[in-house]
mmCIF file of C-alpha atoms in Angstrom:
data_model
loop_
_atom_site.group_PDB
_atom_site.id
_atom_site.type_symbol
_atom_site.label_atom_id
_atom_site.label_comp_id
_atom_site.label_asym_id
_atom_site.label_seq_id
_atom_site.Cartn_x
_atom_site.Cartn_y
_atom_site.Cartn_z
ATOM 1 C CA MET A 1 -29.909 70.992 75.446
ATOM 2 C CA PRO A 2 -28.278 68.676 72.872
ATOM 3 C CA ASN A 3 -28.084 69.948 69.343
ATOM 4 C CA GLU A 4 -29.382 68.033 66.393
ATOM 5 C CA GLY A 5 -26.008 66.522 65.549
ATOM 6 C CA MET A 6 -25.721 65.104 69.036
ATOM 7 C CA LEU A 7 -29.232 63.703 68.840
ATOM 8 C CA VAL A 8 -28.484 62.084 65.500
ATOM 9 C CA ALA A 9 -25.294 60.564 66.895
ATOM 10 C CA ALA A 10 -27.129 59.243 69.923
ATOM 11 C CA ALA A 11 -29.936 57.845 67.800
ATOM 12 C CA ARG A 12 -27.405 56.186 65.558
ATOM 13 C CA GLY A 13 -26.102 54.460 68.650
ATOM 14 C CA GLY A 14 -29.555 53.075 69.364
ATOM 15 C CA ASP A 15 -30.934 55.781 71.651
ATOM 16 C CA THR A 16 -34.657 55.849 70.898
ATOM 17 C CA THR A 17 -35.221 58.783 73.244
ATOM 18 C CA ALA A 18 -32.887 60.891 71.145
ATOM 19 C CA PHE A 19 -34.673 59.716 68.028
ATOM 20 C CA GLU A 20 -38.017 60.649 69.531
ATOM 21 C CA ARG A 21 -36.709 64.167 70.085
ATOM 22 C CA LEU A 22 -35.703 64.307 66.454
ATOM 23 C CA TYR A 23 -39.164 63.068 65.559
ATOM 24 C CA ARG A 24 -40.794 65.776 67.700
ATOM 25 C CA ALA A 25 -38.655 68.430 66.061
ATOM 26 C CA HIS A 26 -39.410 67.368 62.489
ATOM 27 C CA CYS A 27 -42.724 65.566 62.557
ATOM 28 C CA SER A 28 -45.002 68.467 61.733
ATOM 29 C CA ARG A 29 -42.832 69.646 58.886
ATOM 30 C CA VAL A 30 -42.650 66.164 57.360
ATOM 31 C CA PHE A 31 -46.381 65.773 57.863
ATOM 32 C CA GLY A 32 -47.088 69.070 56.116
ATOM 33 C CA LEU A 33 -45.045 67.935 53.150
ATOM 34 C CA CYS A 34 -46.676 64.492 52.984
ATOM 35 C CA LEU A 35 -50.157 65.929 53.412
ATOM 36 C CA ARG A 36 -49.769 68.339 50.538
ATOM 37 C CA MET A 37 -48.244 65.703 48.296
ATOM 38 C CA THR A 38 -50.814 63.005 49.075
ATOM 39 C CA ARG A 39 -53.811 65.261 49.801
ATOM 40 C CA ARG A 40 -55.037 62.724 52.324
ATOM 41 C CA ARG A 41 -54.536 62.894 56.034
ATOM 42 C CA ASP A 42 -54.553 59.124 56.646
ATOM 43 C CA VAL A 43 -52.104 58.458 53.840
ATOM 44 C CA ALA A 44 -49.894 61.306 54.993
ATOM 45 C CA GLU A 45 -49.832 59.877 58.502
ATOM 46 C CA ASP A 46 -48.781 56.498 57.159
ATOM 47 C CA CYS A 47 -46.072 58.114 55.083
ATOM 48 C CA VAL A 48 -44.764 60.049 58.081
ATOM 49 C CA GLN A 49 -44.550 56.876 60.133
ATOM 50 C CA GLN A 50 -42.804 55.009 57.371
ATOM 51 C CA THR A 51 -40.445 57.926 56.880
ATOM 52 C CA PHE A 52 -39.257 57.890 60.472
ATOM 53 C CA ILE A 53 -39.052 54.113 60.612
ATOM 54 C CA ARG A 54 -36.984 54.085 57.457
ATOM 55 C CA ALA A 55 -34.866 56.946 58.754
ATOM 56 C CA TRP A 56 -34.166 55.034 61.962
ATOM 57 C CA ARG A 57 -33.080 51.991 60.016
ATOM 58 C CA SER A 58 -30.931 54.056 57.684
ATOM 59 C CA LEU A 59 -29.334 56.383 60.206
ATOM 60 C CA ASP A 60 -25.953 54.871 59.521
ATOM 61 C CA ALA A 61 -26.292 56.146 55.971
ATOM 62 C CA PHE A 62 -26.852 59.736 57.041
ATOM 63 C CA GLU A 63 -23.497 61.368 56.510
ATOM 64 C CA GLY A 64 -24.413 64.880 57.527
ATOM 65 C CA ARG A 65 -23.779 66.353 54.099
ATOM 66 C CA SER A 66 -27.237 67.869 54.178
ATOM 67 C CA ALA A 67 -29.421 68.999 57.050
ATOM 68 C CA PHE A 68 -31.148 66.175 58.866
ATOM 69 C CA GLY A 69 -34.492 67.728 57.929
ATOM 70 C CA THR A 70 -33.579 67.709 54.263
ATOM 71 C CA TRP A 71 -32.568 64.079 54.515
ATOM 72 C CA LEU A 72 -35.896 63.276 56.149
ATOM 73 C CA HIS A 73 -37.745 65.118 53.407
ATOM 74 C CA ARG A 74 -36.017 63.047 50.767
ATOM 75 C CA ILE A 75 -37.126 59.886 52.488
ATOM 76 C CA ALA A 76 -40.637 61.283 52.889
ATOM 77 C CA VAL A 77 -40.897 62.176 49.213
ATOM 78 C CA ASN A 78 -39.772 58.679 48.357
ATOM 79 C CA GLU A 79 -42.402 57.197 50.658
ATOM 80 C CA VAL A 80 -45.108 59.288 49.040
ATOM 81 C CA LEU A 81 -44.008 58.338 45.549
ATOM 82 C CA MET A 82 -43.835 54.661 46.501
ATOM 83 C CA HIS A 83 -47.302 54.865 47.983
ATOM 84 C CA GLN A 84 -48.665 56.471 44.874
ATOM 85 C CA ARG A 85 -46.993 53.915 42.637
ATOM 86 C CA ASN A 86 -48.440 51.098 44.732
ATOM 87 C CA ARG A 87 -51.828 52.700 44.645
ATOM 88 C CA GLY A 88 -51.674 53.033 40.884
ATOM 89 C CA THR A 89 -54.502 54.725 39.140
ATOM 90 C CA ARG A 90 -56.887 54.375 42.053
ATOM 91 C CA ALA A 91 -55.792 57.813 43.201
ATOM 92 C CA GLU A 92 -57.281 59.278 40.077
ATOM 93 C CA LEU A 93 -60.677 57.931 41.051
ATOM 94 C CA ASP A 94 -60.837 60.252 44.041
ATOM 95 C CA THR A 95 -63.185 63.087 43.460
ATOM 96 C CA ARG A 96 -61.911 66.602 43.561
ATOM 97 C CA SER A 97 -64.244 67.470 46.406
ATOM 98 C CA GLU A 98 -62.923 64.582 48.493
ATOM 99 C CA ARG A 99 -59.391 65.806 48.000
ATOM 100 C CA ALA A 100 -60.248 69.363 48.848
ATOM 101 C CA ALA A 101 -62.236 68.309 51.902
ATOM 102 C CA SER A 102 -59.368 66.225 53.181
ATOM 103 C CA VAL A 103 -56.918 69.064 52.794
ATOM 104 C CA GLU A 104 -59.295 71.514 54.401
ATOM 105 C CA ASP A 105 -59.902 69.179 57.332
ATOM 106 C CA ALA A 106 -56.219 68.825 57.834
ATOM 107 C CA PHE A 107 -55.353 72.497 57.723
ATOM 108 C CA GLU A 108 -58.418 73.990 59.303
ATOM 109 C CA GLU A 109 -57.710 73.517 62.989
ATOM 110 C CA PRO A 110 -54.027 72.852 63.560
ATOM 111 C CA TRP A 111 -52.623 75.900 61.895
ATOM 112 C CA GLN A 112 -53.179 79.109 63.791
ATOM 113 C CA PRO A 113 -50.261 81.441 63.310
ATOM 114 C CA PRO A 114 -50.189 84.148 65.956
ATOM 115 C CA SER A 115 -50.131 86.970 63.472
ATOM 116 C CA SER A 116 -52.780 85.667 61.127
ATOM 117 C CA ASN A 117 -56.125 87.320 60.634
ATOM 118 C CA GLU A 118 -59.262 85.962 59.025
ATOM 119 C CA ARG A 119 -58.376 87.322 55.641
ATOM 120 C CA ASP A 120 -54.990 85.617 55.703
ATOM 121 C CA ALA A 121 -56.528 82.362 56.890
ATOM 122 C CA GLY A 122 -59.062 82.472 54.081
ATOM 123 C CA GLU A 123 -56.333 83.175 51.576
ATOM 124 C CA VAL A 124 -54.276 80.290 52.884
ATOM 125 C CA MET A 125 -57.224 77.949 52.463
ATOM 126 C CA ASP A 126 -57.797 79.213 48.929
ATOM 127 C CA VAL A 127 -54.191 78.485 48.040
ATOM 128 C CA GLU A 128 -54.328 75.068 49.705
ATOM 129 C CA ARG A 129 -57.458 74.195 47.757
ATOM 130 C CA ALA A 130 -55.923 75.370 44.508
ATOM 131 C CA LEU A 131 -52.746 73.412 45.224
ATOM 132 C CA ALA A 132 -54.772 70.280 45.878
ATOM 133 C CA THR A 133 -56.380 70.464 42.445
ATOM 134 C CA LEU A 134 -53.084 70.572 40.552
ATOM 135 C CA PRO A 135 -51.964 67.484 38.642
ATOM 136 C CA ALA A 136 -49.566 65.390 40.701
ATOM 137 C CA GLY A 137 -46.428 66.270 38.755
ATOM 138 C CA SER A 138 -46.916 70.010 38.978
ATOM 139 C CA ARG A 139 -48.203 69.851 42.525
ATOM 140 C CA HIS A 140 -45.162 67.992 43.809
ATOM 141 C CA VAL A 141 -42.770 70.443 42.207
ATOM 142 C CA VAL A 142 -44.646 73.515 43.427
ATOM 143 C CA ILE A 143 -44.830 72.123 46.962
ATOM 144 C CA LEU A 144 -41.170 71.205 47.151
ATOM 145 C CA GLN A 145 -39.880 74.325 45.521
ATOM 146 C CA ALA A 146 -42.269 77.168 46.244
ATOM 147 C CA VAL A 147 -43.437 76.017 49.656
ATOM 148 C CA TYR A 148 -40.460 74.121 51.075
ATOM 149 C CA GLY A 149 -37.744 76.031 49.329
ATOM 150 C CA TYR A 150 -35.743 73.405 47.520
ATOM 151 C CA SER A 151 -33.800 74.228 44.368
ATOM 152 C CA HIS A 152 -34.658 72.880 40.926
ATOM 153 C CA GLU A 153 -31.762 70.449 41.204
ATOM 154 C CA GLU A 154 -32.812 69.180 44.613
ATOM 155 C CA VAL A 155 -36.432 68.784 43.567
ATOM 156 C CA ALA A 156 -35.428 66.997 40.396
ATOM 157 C CA GLU A 157 -33.310 64.569 42.395
ATOM 158 C CA MET A 158 -36.001 63.955 44.988
ATOM 159 C CA LEU A 159 -38.644 63.254 42.375
ATOM 160 C CA GLY A 160 -36.355 61.383 40.017
ATOM 161 C CA ILE A 161 -36.988 63.715 37.105
ATOM 162 C CA ALA A 162 -34.824 65.896 34.884
ATOM 163 C CA VAL A 163 -34.154 69.487 35.920
ATOM 164 C CA GLY A 164 -35.796 70.674 32.709
ATOM 165 C CA THR A 165 -38.910 68.683 33.524
ATOM 166 C CA CYS A 166 -38.909 70.182 36.983
ATOM 167 C CA LYS A 167 -38.814 73.701 35.565
ATOM 168 C CA ALA A 168 -41.585 72.924 33.113
ATOM 169 C CA GLN A 169 -43.757 71.435 35.849
ATOM 170 C CA LEU A 170 -43.193 74.462 38.043
ATOM 171 C CA HIS A 171 -44.162 76.785 35.220
ATOM 172 C CA ARG A 172 -47.275 74.762 34.510
ATOM 173 C CA GLY A 173 -48.215 74.565 38.175
ATOM 174 C CA ARG A 174 -47.829 78.287 38.717
ATOM 175 C CA LYS A 175 -49.881 79.031 35.630
ATOM 176 C CA LEU A 176 -52.697 76.763 36.810
ATOM 177 C CA LEU A 177 -52.546 78.220 40.311
ATOM 178 C CA ARG A 178 -52.856 81.756 38.967
ATOM 179 C CA GLU A 179 -55.848 80.744 36.883
ATOM 180 C CA ARG A 180 -57.575 79.062 39.771
ATOM 181 C CA LEU A 181 -56.839 81.862 42.196
ATOM 182 C CA GLY A 182 -57.851 84.519 39.701
ATOM 183 C CA LEU A 183 -54.440 86.147 39.726
ATOM 184 C CA PRO A 184 -53.094 88.108 36.759
ATOM 185 C CA GLU A 185 -50.161 86.857 34.732
ATOM 186 C CA ALA A 186 -48.188 89.929 35.663
ATOM 187 C CA ASP A 187 -46.275 88.417 38.565
ATOM 188 C CA ALA A 188 -44.733 85.664 36.490
ATOM 189 C CA MET B 1 -42.227 76.578 64.501
ATOM 190 C CA SER B 2 -40.380 79.662 63.425
ATOM 191 C CA GLU B 3 -36.956 78.130 64.011
ATOM 192 C CA HIS B 4 -37.594 75.704 61.189
ATOM 193 C CA MET B 5 -38.882 78.135 58.659
ATOM 194 C CA PRO B 6 -35.598 79.787 57.703
ATOM 195 C CA GLU B 7 -34.244 76.397 56.649
ATOM 196 C CA ALA B 8 -36.573 76.376 53.677
ATOM 197 C CA ARG B 9 -36.729 80.122 53.146
ATOM 198 C CA ASP B 10 -33.172 80.419 52.070
ATOM 199 C CA PRO B 11 -31.528 81.937 49.012
ATOM 200 C CA LYS B 12 -32.529 78.929 46.970
ATOM 201 C CA LEU B 13 -35.920 80.534 46.738
ATOM 202 C CA ALA B 14 -34.644 83.631 45.071
ATOM 203 C CA ASN B 15 -35.661 82.328 41.684
ATOM 204 C CA THR B 16 -39.231 81.609 42.678
ATOM 205 C CA LEU B 17 -40.337 83.917 45.451
ATOM 206 C CA ASP B 18 -40.335 87.654 45.778
ATOM 207 C CA PRO B 19 -41.560 88.758 49.212
ATOM 208 C CA ARG B 20 -41.536 92.374 48.046
ATOM 209 C CA LEU B 21 -44.690 91.672 46.051
ATOM 210 C CA PRO B 22 -47.358 91.002 48.689
ATOM 211 C CA ASN B 23 -50.184 90.208 46.291
ATOM 212 C CA THR B 24 -48.379 87.824 44.015
ATOM 213 C CA LEU B 25 -48.697 84.092 43.839
ATOM 214 C CA ASP B 26 -45.276 83.815 45.421
ATOM 215 C CA ALA B 27 -46.346 85.831 48.401
ATOM 216 C CA MET B 28 -49.451 83.699 48.802
ATOM 217 C CA LEU B 29 -47.411 80.514 48.658
ATOM 218 C CA ALA B 30 -45.002 81.980 51.177
ATOM 219 C CA LYS B 31 -47.841 82.323 53.673
ATOM 220 C CA LEU B 32 -48.556 78.609 53.657
ATOM 221 C CA PRO B 33 -47.489 76.916 56.862
ATOM 222 C CA ARG B 34 -44.637 74.528 56.366
ATOM 223 C CA GLU B 35 -45.549 72.710 59.555
ATOM 224 C CA VAL B 36 -48.844 70.935 60.124
ATOM 225 C CA GLN B 37 -49.565 68.887 63.218
ATOM 226 C CA PRO B 38 -50.954 65.401 62.611
ATOM 227 C CA ALA B 39 -54.357 64.875 64.173
ATOM 228 C CA ARG B 40 -53.185 61.845 66.086
ATOM 229 C CA GLU B 41 -50.052 60.812 67.906
ATOM 230 C CA LEU B 42 -47.867 58.928 65.432
ATOM 231 C CA TRP B 43 -44.913 58.177 67.683
ATOM 232 C CA PRO B 44 -46.197 55.023 69.448
ATOM 233 C CA ASP B 45 -46.474 53.105 66.173
ATOM 234 C CA ILE B 46 -43.074 54.350 65.118
ATOM 235 C CA ALA B 47 -41.533 53.425 68.465
ATOM 236 C CA ALA B 48 -42.991 49.937 68.214
ATOM 237 C CA ALA B 49 -41.332 49.464 64.852
ATOM 238 C CA LEU B 50 -37.940 50.634 66.097
ATOM 239 C CA ASP B 51 -37.413 47.390 67.961
ATOM 240 C CA ALA B 52 -36.518 45.682 64.712
ATOM 241 C CA PRO B 53 -32.754 45.518 64.196
ATOM 242 C CA ARG B 54 -31.512 48.516 62.337
ATOM 243 C CA SER B 55 -30.113 47.801 58.913
ATOM 244 C CA ALA B 56 -26.511 48.631 58.462
ATOM 245 C CA SER B 57 -27.147 48.983 54.792
ATOM 246 C CA ARG B 58 -26.458 52.139 52.906
ATOM 247 C CA THR B 59 -29.536 51.758 50.771
ATOM 248 C CA SER B 60 -31.118 54.987 51.884
ATOM 249 C CA HIS B 61 -33.431 56.653 49.432
ATOM 250 C CA ALA B 62 -31.868 59.915 50.307
ATOM 251 C CA ALA B 63 -28.291 59.420 49.387
ATOM 252 C CA PRO B 64 -27.852 56.705 46.807
ATOM 253 C CA ARG B 65 -25.324 58.700 44.876
ATOM 254 C CA PHE B 66 -22.794 58.412 47.660
ATOM 255 C CA HIS B 67 -22.638 54.639 47.529
ATOM 256 C CA THR B 68 -20.359 52.483 45.523
ATOM 257 C CA GLY B 69 -21.511 49.141 44.221
ATOM 258 C CA ARG B 70 -18.989 47.385 46.383
ATOM 259 C CA ARG B 71 -20.178 48.903 49.599
ATOM 260 C CA TRP B 72 -23.746 48.177 48.671
ATOM 261 C CA GLN B 73 -22.961 44.550 48.052
ATOM 262 C CA LEU B 74 -21.127 44.229 51.330
ATOM 263 C CA ALA B 75 -23.954 45.874 53.198
ATOM 264 C CA ALA B 76 -26.450 43.651 51.419
ATOM 265 C CA ALA B 77 -24.523 40.620 52.634
ATOM 266 C CA ALA B 78 -24.764 41.889 56.179
ATOM 267 C CA VAL B 79 -28.487 42.450 55.820
ATOM 268 C CA LEU B 80 -29.008 38.959 54.469
ATOM 269 C CA LEU B 81 -27.114 37.514 57.373
ATOM 270 C CA MET B 82 -29.035 39.526 59.925
ATOM 271 C CA THR B 83 -32.324 38.541 58.331
ATOM 272 C CA ALA B 84 -31.540 34.876 58.442
ATOM 273 C CA SER B 85 -30.360 35.152 62.014
ATOM 274 C CA SER B 86 -33.646 36.778 62.935
ATOM 275 C CA ALA B 87 -35.517 34.013 61.174
ATOM 276 C CA ILE B 88 -33.811 31.435 63.351
ATOM 277 C CA THR B 89 -34.716 33.364 66.477
ATOM 278 C CA TYR B 90 -38.284 33.614 65.282
ATOM 279 C CA ALA B 91 -38.419 29.905 64.606
ATOM 280 C CA LEU B 92 -37.206 29.179 68.101
ATOM 281 C CA MET B 93 -39.840 31.452 69.574
ATOM 282 C CA GLN B 94 -42.533 29.679 67.598
ATOM 283 C CA ARG B 95 -41.595 26.387 69.120
ATOM 284 C CA SER B 96 -44.262 26.293 71.779
ATOM 285 C CA LEU B 97 -46.980 27.185 69.297
ATOM 286 C CA GLN B 98 -45.934 24.467 66.942
ATOM 287 C CA ALA B 99 -45.490 21.770 69.531
ATOM 288 C CA GLN B 100 -48.882 20.189 69.053
ATOM 289 C CA VAL B 101 -48.602 20.149 65.310
ATOM 290 C CA MET B 102 -45.154 18.685 65.513
ATOM 291 C CA GLN B 103 -46.327 15.830 67.690
ATOM 292 C CA ALA B 104 -48.635 14.707 64.928
ATOM 293 C CA ARG B 105 -45.779 14.854 62.462
ATOM 294 C CA GLN B 106 -43.353 13.024 64.703
ATOM 295 C CA GLN B 107 -43.622 9.594 63.133
ATOM 296 C CA THR B 108 -43.259 10.892 59.602
ATOM 297 C CA VAL B 109 -40.216 12.955 60.419
ATOM 298 C CA GLN B 110 -38.581 10.035 62.170
ATOM 299 C CA GLN B 111 -39.001 7.918 59.071
ATOM 300 C CA MET B 112 -37.581 10.630 56.842
ATOM 301 C CA GLN B 113 -34.600 11.387 59.037
ATOM 302 C CA PRO B 114 -33.290 8.099 60.321
ATOM 303 C CA VAL B 115 -29.794 9.436 60.807
ATOM 304 C CA LEU B 116 -30.836 12.113 63.206
ATOM 305 C CA ALA B 117 -33.418 9.998 64.888
ATOM 306 C CA ALA B 118 -30.923 7.288 65.583
ATOM 307 C CA THR B 119 -28.121 9.511 66.710
ATOM 308 C CA PRO B 120 -27.528 8.903 70.390
ATOM 309 C CA ALA B 121 -25.404 11.814 71.535
ATOM 310 C CA SER B 122 -23.679 13.934 68.940
ATOM 311 C CA PHE B 123 -25.674 16.106 66.581
ATOM 312 C CA GLY B 124 -22.934 18.121 64.973
ATOM 313 C CA TYR B 125 -23.087 18.729 61.258
ATOM 314 C CA GLN B 126 -20.671 15.857 60.745
ATOM 315 C CA ARG B 127 -23.654 13.587 61.329
ATOM 316 C CA LEU B 128 -25.121 14.870 58.074
ATOM 317 C CA GLY B 129 -22.525 12.967 56.120
ATOM 318 C CA PRO B 130 -19.017 13.429 54.719
ATOM 319 C CA GLU B 131 -20.201 15.410 51.679
ATOM 320 C CA TYR B 132 -21.912 17.989 53.853
ATOM 321 C CA ALA B 133 -18.857 18.208 56.095
ATOM 322 C CA ARG B 134 -16.613 18.747 53.070
ATOM 323 C CA VAL B 135 -18.811 21.488 51.582
ATOM 324 C CA HIS B 136 -19.137 23.142 54.957
ATOM 325 C CA ALA B 137 -15.393 23.154 55.499
ATOM 326 C CA GLU B 138 -14.716 24.601 52.036
ATOM 327 C CA LEU B 139 -17.285 27.324 52.379
ATOM 328 C CA ASP B 140 -16.102 28.164 55.855
ATOM 329 C CA ALA B 141 -12.492 28.487 54.744
ATOM 330 C CA GLN B 142 -13.466 30.646 51.781
ATOM 331 C CA SER B 143 -15.692 32.879 53.823
ATOM 332 C CA VAL B 144 -12.937 33.431 56.383
ATOM 333 C CA ARG B 145 -10.738 34.697 53.554
ATOM 334 C CA TYR B 146 -13.457 36.970 52.161
ATOM 335 C CA LEU B 147 -14.409 38.252 55.567
ATOM 336 C CA ARG B 148 -10.846 39.448 56.161
ATOM 337 C CA SER B 149 -11.251 41.846 53.253
ATOM 338 C CA LEU B 150 -14.438 43.417 54.595
ATOM 339 C CA PRO B 151 -14.415 46.732 56.432
ATOM 340 C CA SER B 152 -14.304 46.078 60.154
ATOM 341 C CA ILE B 153 -17.893 47.174 60.821
ATOM 342 C CA GLU B 154 -19.380 44.916 58.178
ATOM 343 C CA ARG B 155 -17.045 42.075 59.088
ATOM 344 C CA THR B 156 -18.052 42.294 62.729
ATOM 345 C CA LYS B 157 -21.724 42.134 61.836
ATOM 346 C CA VAL B 158 -21.283 39.174 59.527
ATOM 347 C CA GLU B 159 -19.158 37.328 62.061
ATOM 348 C CA ARG B 160 -21.675 38.072 64.778
ATOM 349 C CA SER B 161 -24.479 36.672 62.654
ATOM 350 C CA LEU B 162 -22.528 33.526 61.886
ATOM 351 C CA ALA B 163 -21.679 33.185 65.565
ATOM 352 C CA ASP B 164 -25.371 33.488 66.418
ATOM 353 C CA LEU B 165 -26.256 30.727 63.981
ATOM 354 C CA ARG B 166 -23.499 28.466 65.264
ATOM 355 C CA ARG B 167 -24.434 29.081 68.862
ATOM 356 C CA ALA B 168 -28.033 28.210 68.021
ATOM 357 C CA ALA B 169 -26.827 25.019 66.345
ATOM 358 C CA ARG B 170 -24.764 24.067 69.391
ATOM 359 C CA GLU B 171 -27.655 24.687 71.733
ATOM 360 C CA LEU B 172 -30.040 22.715 69.565
ATOM 361 C CA SER B 173 -27.521 19.915 69.304
ATOM 362 C CA ALA B 174 -27.202 19.807 73.070
ATOM 363 C CA ARG B 175 -30.962 19.725 73.460
ATOM 364 C CA LEU B 176 -31.200 16.945 70.897
ATOM 365 C CA ALA B 177 -28.714 14.920 72.882
ATOM 366 C CA GLU B 178 -31.224 15.013 75.725
ATOM 367 C CA HIS B 179 -34.282 14.507 73.518
ATOM 368 C CA PRO B 180 -33.064 12.642 70.446
ATOM 369 C CA SER B 181 -36.516 11.909 69.084
ATOM 370 C CA ASP B 182 -37.877 15.449 69.298
ATOM 371 C CA PRO B 183 -38.879 16.233 65.699
ATOM 372 C CA LEU B 184 -39.075 19.968 66.263
ATOM 373 C CA LEU B 185 -35.494 20.100 67.512
ATOM 374 C CA GLN B 186 -34.442 17.992 64.567
ATOM 375 C CA GLU B 187 -36.086 20.325 62.103
ATOM 376 C CA LEU B 188 -34.690 23.396 63.765
ATOM 377 C CA LEU B 189 -31.194 21.979 63.778
ATOM 378 C CA LEU B 190 -31.413 21.045 60.119
ATOM 379 C CA SER B 191 -32.800 24.443 59.319
ATOM 380 C CA THR B 192 -29.985 26.116 61.232
ATOM 381 C CA TYR B 193 -27.375 24.137 59.331
ATOM 382 C CA GLN B 194 -29.089 24.974 56.065
ATOM 383 C CA ASN B 195 -29.150 28.650 56.957
ATOM 384 C CA GLU B 196 -25.498 28.609 57.894
ATOM 385 C CA ILE B 197 -24.613 26.977 54.593
ATOM 386 C CA GLY B 198 -26.836 29.443 52.774
ATOM 387 C CA LEU B 199 -25.178 32.398 54.436
ATOM 388 C CA LEU B 200 -21.676 31.132 53.822
ATOM 389 C CA THR B 201 -22.618 30.569 50.207
ATOM 390 C CA ARG B 202 -23.976 34.098 49.866
ATOM 391 C CA VAL B 203 -20.875 35.600 51.454
ATOM 392 C CA ASN B 204 -18.695 33.628 49.106
ATOM 393 C CA ASP B 205 -20.802 34.481 46.077
ATOM 394 C CA LEU B 206 -20.622 38.158 46.944
ATOM 395 C CA GLY B 207 -16.926 37.894 47.708
ATOM 396 C CA ALA B 208 -16.295 36.228 44.360
ATOM 397 C CA GLY B 209 -18.370 38.876 42.655
ATOM 398 C CA LEU B 210 -16.262 41.626 44.135
ATOM 399 C CA GLY B 211 -13.279 40.642 42.093
ATOM 400 C CA ALA B 212 -10.072 38.745 42.199
ATOM 401 C CA ASP B 213 -8.438 41.180 44.610
ATOM 402 C CA LEU B 214 -10.014 39.297 47.452
#
């Protein structure tokens, strides 16, 4: 079975089958990221498609200095931000319930971890709902850092913000999440 | 699914997550699935879009810091050339659809382009007049010099695009020799020459902008 580097090399040479395998390997992760950032399934799907199309067209620029998945995530974040810029303030007209419903719809069925129980699933949905109500700036930082594991520096670069801003947004986001989940301040 | 999770759950998280505290916010966030399946199959739309020629540009969102201005300019030149080449191909493909419209425009075009309409056999760019031939020759000579300084990959792409345009011009010229009054062929040939001039100009502008070392 070819490793990811071989698939990338083949895709760079025009092999769409190799690129489809890369898509299959990364699609759900990119979709999870886009869904949480956009809070809308249809928009997230569009962003995922644009991400892979853009990745295909930019494969020559992928130098392997980071993992292919990380590179994809950077493109995905850019797609989401571009979409939100193009959409302008219309996003703010969405009602909170619409956002929450969209996120719930998206997470309800597909995710069924083998070891999960009902309590865990309920907790996951609570956290997803709380995440979806965060302001965009804080939400993006929390998602990229606390959920997807990127460093302050990486998140700042992806979002085009200063590292200090990133830290402040993370602090704010965590504070709001604790409030909305009814958690004490103690774990800060 | 699990094989992807360690990629994100790496030491970078040490400053934000503490799995030893199961009831904390960090622990709750850690339980969120990183992977979510889309409700519909997204690949077919992606696959359909992959047919477009891949850009050789280095204008990725992901790694802009690795690119020098020079390389970006060179890549941009290649993209411009590829785009124009595609436009010519598209125009040729549209020919059948435009045929009826072009018939109605035939008389007008003939009046506006007496040189082409009257040309019996040769439709090379020399027929467009000595000034055009002079400009073309100058630009061509300059671009050859600039192209020599490009990295081989970019140079190959630019040369291929120019070759495509020139081949299209030759083919159109040959067709015009058989059908000298065909207004669509006349327009396409003119357009091809204009595109070639435009591309040579862009290459030369970019080459000049890259400094005197060229």
